[in-house]
Amino acid sequence: MERLKQKIINEGKVLSDSVLKVDSFLNHQIDPVLMQEVGEEFASRFQDERITKVLTLESSGIAPSVMTALRLGVPTIFARKRKSLTLIDHLYSAEVYSYTKQESNTISISKDYITHDDVVLVIDDFLANGQAALGLIDMVKQSGATLAGVGIVIEKGFQNGRKLIEQEGFRVESLAIVSSLENGKVTFKED
Ligand code: G4P
Ligand code: NA
Ligand code: NA
């Protein structure tokens, strides 16, 4: 997605060879017009899949998911990272290990919102080692629903997330694939 790549070039900050900061439009401040376009792009790529729910993880996955769900005319659900006072049992949950933070989190969603009749599209802002996406996929499997695929706003193509998801037989659609962040420079994989 050309506009997204331009935004990354213009506003992204390369913090190291492996971390790209995009707080001005995705992870802190959010650009609603760009998110709308992101939603339209995901909706178009998955339009033939008869999706009934869009699933993401709080917090940065919510904006692109809402825009995608709006376009598809379905609800979106965000998995929670912390135990909620009102979300106590009747849950699907999964363990997500973050290599970046070197900690494990239990993520969960209520069984009320995904059932075996659903066709689920998983969306996230970043794909690095794929642990968040695999945790979301695990919960979709627990529910008996069908997984239509995974939509990612920014994929770090030099990490192994895509490989792990594709090994499970699922489709991954990324709107920008960063192939390198070396020497402070963002390089995209050609598409
Ligand atoms: P993984 O799920 O792909 O294995 O990723 P990892 O554990 O390494 O990522 C932990 C958090 O860092 C996630 O956000 C993920 O989206 C984010 N992240 C990973 N690599 C980058 C990067 O290069 N740039 C930015 N900006 N974020 C990255 P999170 O903790 O779930 O936070 P949030 O959703 O509340 O923003
Ligand atoms: Na995220
Ligand atoms: Na994030």
PDB file of N, CA and C and ligand atoms in Angstrom, residues 57-61 81 124-126, ligand 2:
ATOM      1  N   LEU A  57      -5.831  -7.644  18.945  1.00  0.00           N
ATOM      2  CA  LEU A  57      -5.314  -7.606  20.311  1.00  0.00           C
ATOM      3  C   LEU A  57      -5.188  -6.133  20.700  1.00  0.00           C
ATOM      4  N   GLU A  58      -5.606  -5.791  21.929  1.00  0.00           N
ATOM      5  CA  GLU A  58      -5.442  -4.395  22.345  1.00  0.00           C
ATOM      6  C   GLU A  58      -3.951  -4.061  22.431  1.00  0.00           C
ATOM      7  N   SER A  59      -3.523  -2.823  22.255  1.00  0.00           N
ATOM      8  CA  SER A  59      -4.336  -1.684  21.924  1.00  0.00           C
ATOM      9  C   SER A  59      -4.157  -1.221  20.470  1.00  0.00           C
ATOM     10  N   SER A  60      -2.975  -1.400  19.918  1.00  0.00           N
ATOM     11  CA  SER A  60      -2.721  -0.811  18.589  1.00  0.00           C
ATOM     12  C   SER A  60      -3.397  -1.540  17.434  1.00  0.00           C
ATOM     13  N   GLY A  61      -3.902  -2.715  17.682  1.00  0.00           N
ATOM     14  CA  GLY A  61      -4.627  -3.422  16.624  1.00  0.00           C
ATOM     15  C   GLY A  61      -6.046  -2.903  16.447  1.00  0.00           C
ATOM     16  N   LYS A  81      -5.318  -8.071  27.308  1.00  0.00           N
ATOM     17  CA  LYS A  81      -4.035  -8.547  27.833  1.00  0.00           C
ATOM     18  C   LYS A  81      -4.055  -8.696  29.337  1.00  0.00           C
ATOM     19  N   ASP A 124      -3.532  -7.290  12.962  1.00  0.00           N
ATOM     20  CA  ASP A 124      -2.654  -6.670  13.961  1.00  0.00           C
ATOM     21  C   ASP A 124      -1.832  -5.557  13.314  1.00  0.00           C
ATOM     22  N   ASP A 125      -1.306  -4.682  14.147  1.00  0.00           N
ATOM     23  CA  ASP A 125      -0.538  -3.548  13.622  1.00  0.00           C
ATOM     24  C   ASP A 125       0.834  -3.995  13.119  1.00  0.00           C
ATOM     25  N   PHE A 126       1.535  -4.825  13.909  1.00  0.00           N
ATOM     26  CA  PHE A 126       2.873  -5.290  13.549  1.00  0.00           C
ATOM     27  C   PHE A 126       2.938  -6.803  13.523  1.00  0.00           C
TER      28      PHE A 126
HETATM   29 NA    NA B   2      -0.159  -5.056  18.424  1.00  0.00          NA
END
